[in-house]
mmCIF file of C-alpha atoms and ligand atoms in Angstrom:
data_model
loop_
_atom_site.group_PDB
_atom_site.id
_atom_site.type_symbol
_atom_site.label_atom_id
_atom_site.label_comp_id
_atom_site.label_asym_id
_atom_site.label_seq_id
_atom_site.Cartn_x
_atom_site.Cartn_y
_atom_site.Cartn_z
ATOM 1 C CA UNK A 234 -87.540 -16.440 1.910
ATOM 2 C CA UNK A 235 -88.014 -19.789 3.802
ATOM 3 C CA UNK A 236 -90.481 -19.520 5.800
ATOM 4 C CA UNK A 237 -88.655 -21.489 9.030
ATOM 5 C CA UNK A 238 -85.843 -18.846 8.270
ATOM 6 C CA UNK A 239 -88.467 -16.534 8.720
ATOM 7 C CA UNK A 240 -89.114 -17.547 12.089
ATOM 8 C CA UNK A 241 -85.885 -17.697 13.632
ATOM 9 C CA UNK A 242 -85.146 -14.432 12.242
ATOM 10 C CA UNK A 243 -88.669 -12.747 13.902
ATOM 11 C CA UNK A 244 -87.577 -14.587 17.255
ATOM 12 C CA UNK A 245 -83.778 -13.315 16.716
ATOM 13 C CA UNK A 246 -85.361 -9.889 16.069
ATOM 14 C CA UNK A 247 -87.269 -9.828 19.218
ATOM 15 C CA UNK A 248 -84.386 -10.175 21.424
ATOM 16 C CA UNK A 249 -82.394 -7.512 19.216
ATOM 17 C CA UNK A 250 -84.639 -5.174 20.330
ATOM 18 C CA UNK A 251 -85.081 -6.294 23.958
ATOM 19 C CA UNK A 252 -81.297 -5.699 24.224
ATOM 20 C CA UNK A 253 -79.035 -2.874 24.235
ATOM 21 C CA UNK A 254 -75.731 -4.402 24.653
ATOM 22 C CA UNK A 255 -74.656 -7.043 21.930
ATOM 23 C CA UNK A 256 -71.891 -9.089 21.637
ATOM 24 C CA UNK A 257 -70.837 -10.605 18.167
ATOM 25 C CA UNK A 258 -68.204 -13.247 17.928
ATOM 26 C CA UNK A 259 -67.330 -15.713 15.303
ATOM 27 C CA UNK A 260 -64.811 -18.364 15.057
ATOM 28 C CA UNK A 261 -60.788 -18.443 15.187
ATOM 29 C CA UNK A 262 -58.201 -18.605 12.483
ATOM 30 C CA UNK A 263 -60.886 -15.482 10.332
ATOM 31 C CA UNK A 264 -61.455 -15.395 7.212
ATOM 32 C CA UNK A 265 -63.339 -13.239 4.733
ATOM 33 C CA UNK A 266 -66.401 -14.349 5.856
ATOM 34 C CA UNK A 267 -66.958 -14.770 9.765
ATOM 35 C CA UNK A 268 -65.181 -10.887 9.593
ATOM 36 C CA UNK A 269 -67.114 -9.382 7.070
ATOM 37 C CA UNK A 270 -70.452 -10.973 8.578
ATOM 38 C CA UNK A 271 -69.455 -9.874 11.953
ATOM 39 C CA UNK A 272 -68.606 -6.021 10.946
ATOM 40 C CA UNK A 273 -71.987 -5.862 8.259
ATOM 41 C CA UNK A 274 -74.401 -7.283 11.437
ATOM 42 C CA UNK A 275 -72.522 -5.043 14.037
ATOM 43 C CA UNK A 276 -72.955 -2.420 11.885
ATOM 44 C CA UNK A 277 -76.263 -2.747 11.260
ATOM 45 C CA UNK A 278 -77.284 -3.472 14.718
ATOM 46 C CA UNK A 279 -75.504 -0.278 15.711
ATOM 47 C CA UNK A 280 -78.128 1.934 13.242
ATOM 48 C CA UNK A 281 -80.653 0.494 15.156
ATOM 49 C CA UNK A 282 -79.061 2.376 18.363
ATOM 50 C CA UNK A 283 -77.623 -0.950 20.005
ATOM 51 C CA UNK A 284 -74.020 -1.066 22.510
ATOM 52 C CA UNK A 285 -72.460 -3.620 19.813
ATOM 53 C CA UNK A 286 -69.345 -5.690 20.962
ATOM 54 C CA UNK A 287 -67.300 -7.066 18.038
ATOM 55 C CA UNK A 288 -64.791 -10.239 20.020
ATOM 56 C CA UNK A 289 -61.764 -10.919 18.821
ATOM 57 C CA UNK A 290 -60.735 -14.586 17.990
ATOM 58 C CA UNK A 291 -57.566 -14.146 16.680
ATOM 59 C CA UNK A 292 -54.900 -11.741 15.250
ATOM 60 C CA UNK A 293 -56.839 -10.620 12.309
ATOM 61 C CA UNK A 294 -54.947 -11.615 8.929
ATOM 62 C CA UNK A 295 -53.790 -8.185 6.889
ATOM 63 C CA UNK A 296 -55.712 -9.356 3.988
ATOM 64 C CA UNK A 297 -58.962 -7.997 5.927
ATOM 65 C CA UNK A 298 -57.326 -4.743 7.363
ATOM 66 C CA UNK A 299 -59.114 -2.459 4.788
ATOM 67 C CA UNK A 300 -62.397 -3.491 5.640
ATOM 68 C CA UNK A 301 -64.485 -0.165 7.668
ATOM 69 C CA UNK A 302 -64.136 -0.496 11.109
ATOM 70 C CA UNK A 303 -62.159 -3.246 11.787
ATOM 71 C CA UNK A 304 -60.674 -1.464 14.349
ATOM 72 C CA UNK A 305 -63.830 -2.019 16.632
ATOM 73 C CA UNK A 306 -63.280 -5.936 16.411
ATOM 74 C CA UNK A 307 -61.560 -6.148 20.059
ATOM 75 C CA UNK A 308 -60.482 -8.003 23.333
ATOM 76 C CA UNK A 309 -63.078 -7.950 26.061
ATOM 77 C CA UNK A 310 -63.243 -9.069 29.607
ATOM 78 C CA UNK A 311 -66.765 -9.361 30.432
ATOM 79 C CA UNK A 312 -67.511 -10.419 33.678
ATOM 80 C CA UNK A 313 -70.970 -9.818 34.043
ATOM 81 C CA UNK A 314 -74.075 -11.204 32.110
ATOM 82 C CA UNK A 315 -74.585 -10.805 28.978
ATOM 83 C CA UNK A 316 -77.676 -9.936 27.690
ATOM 84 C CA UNK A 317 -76.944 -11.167 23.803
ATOM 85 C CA UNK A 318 -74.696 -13.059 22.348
ATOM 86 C CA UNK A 319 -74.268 -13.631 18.082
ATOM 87 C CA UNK A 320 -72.358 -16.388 17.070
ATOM 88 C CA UNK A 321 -71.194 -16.321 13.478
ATOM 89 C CA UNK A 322 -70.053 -18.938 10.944
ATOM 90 C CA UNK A 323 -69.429 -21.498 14.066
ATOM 91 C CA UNK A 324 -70.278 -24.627 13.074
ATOM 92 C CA UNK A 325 -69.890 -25.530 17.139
ATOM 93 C CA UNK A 326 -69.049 -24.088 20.378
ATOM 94 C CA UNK A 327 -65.484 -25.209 20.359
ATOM 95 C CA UNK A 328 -64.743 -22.737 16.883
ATOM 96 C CA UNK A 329 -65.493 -19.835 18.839
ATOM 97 C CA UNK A 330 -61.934 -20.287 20.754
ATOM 98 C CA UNK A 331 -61.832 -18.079 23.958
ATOM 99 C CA UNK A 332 -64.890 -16.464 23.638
ATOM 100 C CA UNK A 333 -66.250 -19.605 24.116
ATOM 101 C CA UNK A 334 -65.911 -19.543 27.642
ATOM 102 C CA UNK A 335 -68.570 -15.857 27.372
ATOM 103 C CA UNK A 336 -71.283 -18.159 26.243
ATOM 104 C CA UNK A 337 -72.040 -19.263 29.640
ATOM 105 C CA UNK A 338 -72.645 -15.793 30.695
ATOM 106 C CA UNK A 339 -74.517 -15.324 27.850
ATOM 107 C CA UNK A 340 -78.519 -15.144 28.955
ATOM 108 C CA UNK A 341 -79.729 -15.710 24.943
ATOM 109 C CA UNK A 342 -77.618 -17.326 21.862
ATOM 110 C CA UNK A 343 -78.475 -16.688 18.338
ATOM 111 C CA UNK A 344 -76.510 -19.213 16.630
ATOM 112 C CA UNK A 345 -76.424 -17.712 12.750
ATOM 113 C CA UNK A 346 -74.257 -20.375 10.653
ATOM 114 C CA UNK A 347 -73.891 -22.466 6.940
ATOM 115 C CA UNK A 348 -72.255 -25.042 8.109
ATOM 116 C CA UNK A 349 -73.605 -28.580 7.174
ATOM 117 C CA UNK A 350 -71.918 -29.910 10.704
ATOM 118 C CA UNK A 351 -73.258 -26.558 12.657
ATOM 119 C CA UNK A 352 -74.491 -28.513 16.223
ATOM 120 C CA UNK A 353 -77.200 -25.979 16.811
ATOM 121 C CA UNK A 354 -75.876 -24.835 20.036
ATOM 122 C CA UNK A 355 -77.675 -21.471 20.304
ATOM 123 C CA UNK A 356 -81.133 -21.253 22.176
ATOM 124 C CA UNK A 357 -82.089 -19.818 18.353
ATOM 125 C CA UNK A 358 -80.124 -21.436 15.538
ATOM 126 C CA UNK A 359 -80.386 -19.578 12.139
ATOM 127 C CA UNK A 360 -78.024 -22.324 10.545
ATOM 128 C CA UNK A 361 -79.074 -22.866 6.570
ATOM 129 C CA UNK A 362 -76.482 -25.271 4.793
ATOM 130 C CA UNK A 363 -77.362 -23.941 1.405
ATOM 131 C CA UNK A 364 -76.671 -20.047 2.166
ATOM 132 C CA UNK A 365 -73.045 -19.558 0.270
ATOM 133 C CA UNK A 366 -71.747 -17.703 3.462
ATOM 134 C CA UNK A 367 -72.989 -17.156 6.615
ATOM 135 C CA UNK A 368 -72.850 -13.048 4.811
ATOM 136 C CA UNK A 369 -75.830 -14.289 2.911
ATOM 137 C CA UNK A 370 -77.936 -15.145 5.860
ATOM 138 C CA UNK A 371 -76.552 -11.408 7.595
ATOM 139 C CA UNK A 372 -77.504 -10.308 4.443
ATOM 140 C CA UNK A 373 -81.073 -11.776 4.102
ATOM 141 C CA UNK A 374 -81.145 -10.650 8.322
ATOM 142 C CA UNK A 375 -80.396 -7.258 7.693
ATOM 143 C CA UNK A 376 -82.852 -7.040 5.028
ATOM 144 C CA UNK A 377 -85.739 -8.592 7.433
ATOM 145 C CA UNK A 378 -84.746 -6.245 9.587
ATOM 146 C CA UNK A 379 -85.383 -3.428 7.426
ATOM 147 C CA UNK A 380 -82.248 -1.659 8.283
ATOM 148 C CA UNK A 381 -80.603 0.355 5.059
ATOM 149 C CA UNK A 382 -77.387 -1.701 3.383
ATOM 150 C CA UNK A 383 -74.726 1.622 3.201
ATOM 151 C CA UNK A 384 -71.837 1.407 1.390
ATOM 152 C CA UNK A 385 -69.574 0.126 4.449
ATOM 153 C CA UNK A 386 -71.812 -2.617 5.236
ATOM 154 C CA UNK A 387 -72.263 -3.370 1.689
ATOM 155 C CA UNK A 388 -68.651 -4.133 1.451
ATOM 156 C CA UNK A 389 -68.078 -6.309 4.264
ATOM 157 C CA UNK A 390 -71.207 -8.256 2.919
ATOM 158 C CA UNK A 391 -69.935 -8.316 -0.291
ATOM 159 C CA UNK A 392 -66.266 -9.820 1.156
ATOM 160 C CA UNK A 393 -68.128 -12.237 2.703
ATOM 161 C CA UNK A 394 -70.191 -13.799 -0.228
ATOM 162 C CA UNK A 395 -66.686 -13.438 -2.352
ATOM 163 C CA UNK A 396 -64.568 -15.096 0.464
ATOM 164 C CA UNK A 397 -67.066 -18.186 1.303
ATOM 165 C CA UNK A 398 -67.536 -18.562 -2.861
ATOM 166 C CA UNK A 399 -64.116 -18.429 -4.025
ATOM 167 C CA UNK A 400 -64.540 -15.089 -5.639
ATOM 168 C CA UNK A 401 -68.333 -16.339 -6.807
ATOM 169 C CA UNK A 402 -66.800 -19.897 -8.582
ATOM 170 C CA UNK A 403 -67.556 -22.706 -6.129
ATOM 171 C CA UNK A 404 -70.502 -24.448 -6.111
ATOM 172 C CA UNK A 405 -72.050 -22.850 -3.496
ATOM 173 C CA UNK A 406 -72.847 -19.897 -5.186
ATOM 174 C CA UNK A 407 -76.262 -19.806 -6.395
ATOM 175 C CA UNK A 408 -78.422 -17.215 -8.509
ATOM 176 C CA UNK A 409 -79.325 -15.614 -5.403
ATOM 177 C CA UNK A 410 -75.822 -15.195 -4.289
ATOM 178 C CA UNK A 411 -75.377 -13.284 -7.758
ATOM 179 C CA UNK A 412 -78.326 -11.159 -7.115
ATOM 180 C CA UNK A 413 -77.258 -10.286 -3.415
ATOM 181 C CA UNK A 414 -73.711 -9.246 -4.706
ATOM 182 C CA UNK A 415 -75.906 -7.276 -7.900
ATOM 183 C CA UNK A 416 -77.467 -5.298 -5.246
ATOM 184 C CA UNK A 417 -74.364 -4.614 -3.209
ATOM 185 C CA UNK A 418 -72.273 -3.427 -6.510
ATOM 186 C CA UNK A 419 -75.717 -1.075 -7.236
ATOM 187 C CA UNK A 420 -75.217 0.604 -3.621
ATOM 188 C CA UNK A 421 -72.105 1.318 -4.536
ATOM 189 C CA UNK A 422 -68.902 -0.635 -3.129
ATOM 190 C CA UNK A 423 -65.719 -0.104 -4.657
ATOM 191 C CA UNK A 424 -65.746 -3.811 -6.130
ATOM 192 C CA UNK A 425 -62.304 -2.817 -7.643
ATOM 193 C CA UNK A 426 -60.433 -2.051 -4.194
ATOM 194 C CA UNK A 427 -62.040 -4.941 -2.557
ATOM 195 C CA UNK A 428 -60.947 -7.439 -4.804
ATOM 196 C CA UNK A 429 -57.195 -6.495 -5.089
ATOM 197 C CA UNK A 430 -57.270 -6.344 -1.320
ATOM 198 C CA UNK A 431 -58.815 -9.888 -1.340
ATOM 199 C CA UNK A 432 -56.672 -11.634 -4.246
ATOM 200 C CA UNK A 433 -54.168 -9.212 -5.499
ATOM 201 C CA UNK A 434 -51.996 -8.520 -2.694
ATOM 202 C CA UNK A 435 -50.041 -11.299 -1.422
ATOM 203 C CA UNK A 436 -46.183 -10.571 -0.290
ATOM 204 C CA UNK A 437 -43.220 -12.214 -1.276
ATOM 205 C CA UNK A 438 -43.183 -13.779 1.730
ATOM 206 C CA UNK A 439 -46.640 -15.463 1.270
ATOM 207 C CA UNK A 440 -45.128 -16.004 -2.239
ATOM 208 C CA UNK A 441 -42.498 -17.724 -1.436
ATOM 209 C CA UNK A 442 -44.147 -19.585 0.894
ATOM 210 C CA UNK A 443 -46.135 -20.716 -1.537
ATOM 211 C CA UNK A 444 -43.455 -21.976 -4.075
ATOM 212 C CA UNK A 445 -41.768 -23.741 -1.712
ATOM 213 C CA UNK A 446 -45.234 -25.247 -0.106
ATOM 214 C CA UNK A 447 -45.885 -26.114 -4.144
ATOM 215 C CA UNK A 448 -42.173 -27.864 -4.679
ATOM 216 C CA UNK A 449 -43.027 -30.451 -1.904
ATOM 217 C CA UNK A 450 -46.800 -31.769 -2.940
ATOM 218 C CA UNK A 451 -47.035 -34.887 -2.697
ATOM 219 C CA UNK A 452 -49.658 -36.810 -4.747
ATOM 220 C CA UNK A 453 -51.379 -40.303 -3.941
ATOM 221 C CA UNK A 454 -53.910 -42.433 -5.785
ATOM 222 C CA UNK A 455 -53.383 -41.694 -9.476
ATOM 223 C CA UNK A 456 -53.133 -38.280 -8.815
ATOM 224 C CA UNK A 457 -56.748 -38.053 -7.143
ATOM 225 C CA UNK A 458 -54.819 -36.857 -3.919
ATOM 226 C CA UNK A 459 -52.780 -34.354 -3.725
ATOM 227 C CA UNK A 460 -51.367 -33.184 0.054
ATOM 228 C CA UNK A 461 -48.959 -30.426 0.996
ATOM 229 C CA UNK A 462 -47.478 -29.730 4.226
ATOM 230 C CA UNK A 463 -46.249 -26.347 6.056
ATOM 231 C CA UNK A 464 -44.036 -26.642 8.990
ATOM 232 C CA UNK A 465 -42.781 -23.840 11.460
ATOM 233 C CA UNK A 466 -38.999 -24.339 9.346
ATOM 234 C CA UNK A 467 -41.042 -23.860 6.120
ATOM 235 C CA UNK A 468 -42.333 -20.438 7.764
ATOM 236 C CA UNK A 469 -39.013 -19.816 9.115
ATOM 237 C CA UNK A 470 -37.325 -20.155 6.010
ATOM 238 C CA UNK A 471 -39.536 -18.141 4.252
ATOM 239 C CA UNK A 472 -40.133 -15.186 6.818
ATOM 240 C CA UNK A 473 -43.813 -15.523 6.241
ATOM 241 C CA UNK A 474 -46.394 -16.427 9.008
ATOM 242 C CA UNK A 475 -49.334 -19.217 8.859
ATOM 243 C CA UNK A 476 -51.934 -16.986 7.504
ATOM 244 C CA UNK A 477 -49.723 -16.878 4.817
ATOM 245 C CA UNK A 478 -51.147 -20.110 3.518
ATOM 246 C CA UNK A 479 -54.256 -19.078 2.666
ATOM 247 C CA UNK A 480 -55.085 -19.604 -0.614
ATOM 248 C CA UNK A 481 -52.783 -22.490 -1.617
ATOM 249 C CA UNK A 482 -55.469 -25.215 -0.510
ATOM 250 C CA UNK A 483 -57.419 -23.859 -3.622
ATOM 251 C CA UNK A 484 -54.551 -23.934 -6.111
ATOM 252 C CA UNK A 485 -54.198 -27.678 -5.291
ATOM 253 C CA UNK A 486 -57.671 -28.396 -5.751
ATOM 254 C CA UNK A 487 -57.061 -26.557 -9.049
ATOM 255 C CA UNK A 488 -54.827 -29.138 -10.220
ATOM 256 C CA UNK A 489 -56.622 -31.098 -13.097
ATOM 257 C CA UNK A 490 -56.914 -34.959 -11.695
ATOM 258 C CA UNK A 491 -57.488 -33.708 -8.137
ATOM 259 C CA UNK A 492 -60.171 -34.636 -6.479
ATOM 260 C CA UNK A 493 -58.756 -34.157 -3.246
ATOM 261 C CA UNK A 494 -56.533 -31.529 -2.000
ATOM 262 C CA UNK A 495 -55.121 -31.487 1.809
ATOM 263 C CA UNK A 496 -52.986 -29.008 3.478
ATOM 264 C CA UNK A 497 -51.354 -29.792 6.455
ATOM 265 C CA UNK A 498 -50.152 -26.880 8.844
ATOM 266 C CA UNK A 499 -48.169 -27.278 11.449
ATOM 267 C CA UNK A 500 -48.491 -24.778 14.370
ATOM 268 C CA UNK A 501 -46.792 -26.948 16.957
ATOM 269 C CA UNK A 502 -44.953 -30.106 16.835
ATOM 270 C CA UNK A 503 -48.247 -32.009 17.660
ATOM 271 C CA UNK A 504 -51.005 -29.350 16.569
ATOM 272 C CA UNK A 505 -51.891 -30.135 13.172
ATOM 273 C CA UNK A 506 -54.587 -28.025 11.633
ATOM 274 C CA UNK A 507 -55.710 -29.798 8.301
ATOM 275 C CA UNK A 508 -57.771 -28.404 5.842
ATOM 276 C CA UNK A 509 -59.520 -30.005 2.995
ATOM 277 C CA UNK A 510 -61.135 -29.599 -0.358
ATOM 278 C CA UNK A 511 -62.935 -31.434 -2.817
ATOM 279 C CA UNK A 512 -64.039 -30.920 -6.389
ATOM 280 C CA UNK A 513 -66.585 -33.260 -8.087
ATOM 281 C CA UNK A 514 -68.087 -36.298 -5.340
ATOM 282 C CA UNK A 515 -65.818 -36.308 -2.234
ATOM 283 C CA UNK A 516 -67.539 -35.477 1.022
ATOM 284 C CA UNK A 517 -64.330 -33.887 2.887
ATOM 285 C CA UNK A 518 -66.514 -33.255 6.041
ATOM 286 C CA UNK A 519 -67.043 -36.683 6.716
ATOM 287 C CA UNK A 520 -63.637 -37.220 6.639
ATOM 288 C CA UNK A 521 -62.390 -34.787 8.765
ATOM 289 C CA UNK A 522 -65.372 -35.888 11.116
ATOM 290 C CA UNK A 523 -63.549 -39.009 11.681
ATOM 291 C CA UNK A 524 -60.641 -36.617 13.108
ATOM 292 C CA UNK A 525 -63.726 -34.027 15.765
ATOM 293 C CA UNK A 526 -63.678 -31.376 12.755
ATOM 294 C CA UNK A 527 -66.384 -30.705 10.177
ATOM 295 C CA UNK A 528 -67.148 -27.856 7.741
ATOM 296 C CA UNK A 529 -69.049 -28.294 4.352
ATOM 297 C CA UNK A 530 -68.993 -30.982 2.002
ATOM 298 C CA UNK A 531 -66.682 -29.604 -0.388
ATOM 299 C CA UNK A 532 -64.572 -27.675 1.894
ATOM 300 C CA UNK A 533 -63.735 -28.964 5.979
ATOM 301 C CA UNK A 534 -60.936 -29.172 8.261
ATOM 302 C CA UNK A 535 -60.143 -30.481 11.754
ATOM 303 C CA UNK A 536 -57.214 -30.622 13.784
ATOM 304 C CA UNK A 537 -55.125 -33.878 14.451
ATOM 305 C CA UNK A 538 -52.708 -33.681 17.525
ATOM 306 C CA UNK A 539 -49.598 -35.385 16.342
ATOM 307 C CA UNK A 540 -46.540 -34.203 14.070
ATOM 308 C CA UNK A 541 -46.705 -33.832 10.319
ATOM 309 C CA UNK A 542 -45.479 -37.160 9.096
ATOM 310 C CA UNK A 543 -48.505 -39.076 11.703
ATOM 311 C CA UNK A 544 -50.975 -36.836 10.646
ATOM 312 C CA UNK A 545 -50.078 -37.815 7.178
ATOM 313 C CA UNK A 546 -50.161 -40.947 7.925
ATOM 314 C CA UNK A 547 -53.169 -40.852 9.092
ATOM 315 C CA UNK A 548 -55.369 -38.972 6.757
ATOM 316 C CA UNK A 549 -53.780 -40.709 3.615
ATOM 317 C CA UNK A 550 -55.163 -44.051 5.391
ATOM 318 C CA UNK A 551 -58.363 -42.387 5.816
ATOM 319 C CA UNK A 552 -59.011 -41.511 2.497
ATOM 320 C CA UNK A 553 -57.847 -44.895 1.248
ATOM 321 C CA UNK A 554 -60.515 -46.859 2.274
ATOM 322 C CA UNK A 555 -62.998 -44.097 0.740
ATOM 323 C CA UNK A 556 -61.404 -44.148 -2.294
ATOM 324 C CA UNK A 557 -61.553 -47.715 -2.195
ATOM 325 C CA UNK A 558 -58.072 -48.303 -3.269
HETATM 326 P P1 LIG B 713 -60.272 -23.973 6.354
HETATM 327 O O1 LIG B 713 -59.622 -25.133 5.679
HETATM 328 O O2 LIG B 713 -60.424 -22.817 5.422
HETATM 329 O O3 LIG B 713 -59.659 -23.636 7.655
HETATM 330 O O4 LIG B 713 -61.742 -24.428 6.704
HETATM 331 C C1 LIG B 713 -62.611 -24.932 5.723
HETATM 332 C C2 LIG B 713 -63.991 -25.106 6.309
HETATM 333 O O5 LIG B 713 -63.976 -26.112 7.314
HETATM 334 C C3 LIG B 713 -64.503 -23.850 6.990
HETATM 335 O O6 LIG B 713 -65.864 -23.755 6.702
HETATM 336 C C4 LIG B 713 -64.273 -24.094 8.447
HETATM 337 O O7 LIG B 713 -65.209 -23.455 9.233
HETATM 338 C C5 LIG B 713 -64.360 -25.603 8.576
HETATM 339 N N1 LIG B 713 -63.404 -26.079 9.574
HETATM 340 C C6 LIG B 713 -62.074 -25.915 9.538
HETATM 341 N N2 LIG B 713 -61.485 -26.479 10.605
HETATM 342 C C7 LIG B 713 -62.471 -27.020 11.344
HETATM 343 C C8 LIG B 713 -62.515 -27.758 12.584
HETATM 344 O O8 LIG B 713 -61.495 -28.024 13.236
HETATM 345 N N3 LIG B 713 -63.755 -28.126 13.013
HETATM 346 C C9 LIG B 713 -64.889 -27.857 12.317
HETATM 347 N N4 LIG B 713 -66.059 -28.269 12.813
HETATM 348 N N5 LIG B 713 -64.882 -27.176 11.170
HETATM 349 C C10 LIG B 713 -63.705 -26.763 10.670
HETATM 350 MN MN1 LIG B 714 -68.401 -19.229 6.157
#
């Protein structure tokens, strides 16, 4: 292990152990891997005798509902000082939504994060830009830790890794990442049930959704870009809710000339939440940098507060001059 990892994770130990109340959060909009990082840590932290608080972002999408004890990830008012606070897969303060506002009650930060952009906001900041998932560096914690990997932490560390690697295909995932998920498979996790929860499950709506999400896409620049839009109608039309898009920024990105794919979602008539991907040589978080968002070089987003047809607009014109076209 790196031996600078190795020191942030003997100072984050310390105050583990100092502490019996612990508060996880990670950031809004969940996915596969701030959940299943939150839920393996808590989890682990809890063998170890510790009052763990798992906070709630956001509705959790059903995709994740299997996962043990998601139940425990909760609302809290907290209004006295808290004594530890874990912030996962937040590449800034702002990600963390309204548990944000807990921070400031919050006497010690561990900041545990993969994020390239990750603004090392915690007063420890275990942020490694090469880790696949922010479940690899939980994983690699636990392990320093010397706390036993059961089968329910197993498989929340194991949706994690898949999540954050695109089901172990992007190019993220590393021979390590393999030999983590090795290890989880050997302790047991029903690999079978996780991964039809994770990729075999949508609805019709989410289908549907999809098609008609798919019947719009627009592409620019021979083909190089390819952008799709969602609106509230879209939703509407379809019965099916914004979590419902998950997954189609990949399928783009799929698409043989792409290089890059954007998908814009519209949550209000000027709340845009875009999200990006690239495939061979695009840096997509420097380009959604220009617009306050960040995320990793082959995979970012940020949020652009205008309608659909400006935001287009304005990314297209972005991505223009970078393409030099
Ligand atoms: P997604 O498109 O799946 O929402 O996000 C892709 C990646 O970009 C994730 O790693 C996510 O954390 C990051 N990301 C998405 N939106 C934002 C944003 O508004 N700000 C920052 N800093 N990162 C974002
Ligand atoms: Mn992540």
């Amino acid at each position: 292990m790196d031996s600078l990892l190795e020191t942030h994770f003997k100072k984050a130990y310390k105050h583990i152990i100092e502490s019996h109340n612990i508060y996880i959060a990670s950031h809004v909009q969940p996915d596969g891997d701030n959940i299943g990082s939150m839920l393996s840590l808590g989890m682990a932290l809890k063998k170890l005798n510790k009052n763990v608080y798992f906070l709630k972002s956001d509705d959790i999408p059903s995709d994740y509902l299997f996962l043990p004890n998601i139940d425990l990830i909760k609302d809290y008012s907290i209004f006295d000082e808290i004594e530890l606070f874990i912030a996962l897969d937040s590449s800034d303060e702002g990600r963390l939504g309204k548990n944000k506002d807990f921070l400031t009650k919050a006497k010690l930060i561990i900041n545990i994060d993969h994020h390239v952009s990750n603004t090392n906001f915690g007063h420890i900041n275990i942020v490694d830009k090469d880790a696949s998932s922010t479940g690899e560096l939980i994983y690699d914690f636990i392990k320093y830790m010397n706390i036993s990997i059961d089968e329910d932490i197993a498989t929340c560390l194991y949706t994690a890794l898949s999540s954050d690697t695109g089901s172990f295909m992007y190019d993220n995932t590393s021979a390590k990442t393999h030999e983590i998920a090795a290890e989880l498979i050997r302790v047991g996790i029903d690999k079978g049930k996780i991964n039809i929860n994770l990729y075999q499950n949508k609805s019709l709506e989410r289908t549907k959704l999809f098609i008609k999400t798919m019947d719009n896409l627009e592409l620019y620049f021979d083909n190089k870009v390819a952008l799709a839009k969602i609106s509230q109608e879209m939703l509407e039309d379809c019965n099916a809710k914004m979590e419902d898009s998950e997954g189609i920024i990949s399928y783009i990105r799929d698409i043989a000339p792409v290089e890059i794919a954007i998908l814009l979602k519209e949550f209000n008539e000027s709340e845009i939440k875009v999200s990006m991907r690239s495939k061979r040589y695009i840096d997509v978080a420097k380009i959604c940098s220009v617009f306050g968002g960040g995320g990793h070089i082959r995979a970012a987003g940020c949020t652009i507060n205008d309608t659909l047809d400006r935001a287009r607009t304005l990314i297209i014109k972005e991505i223009k001059g970078l393409l030099g076209d």
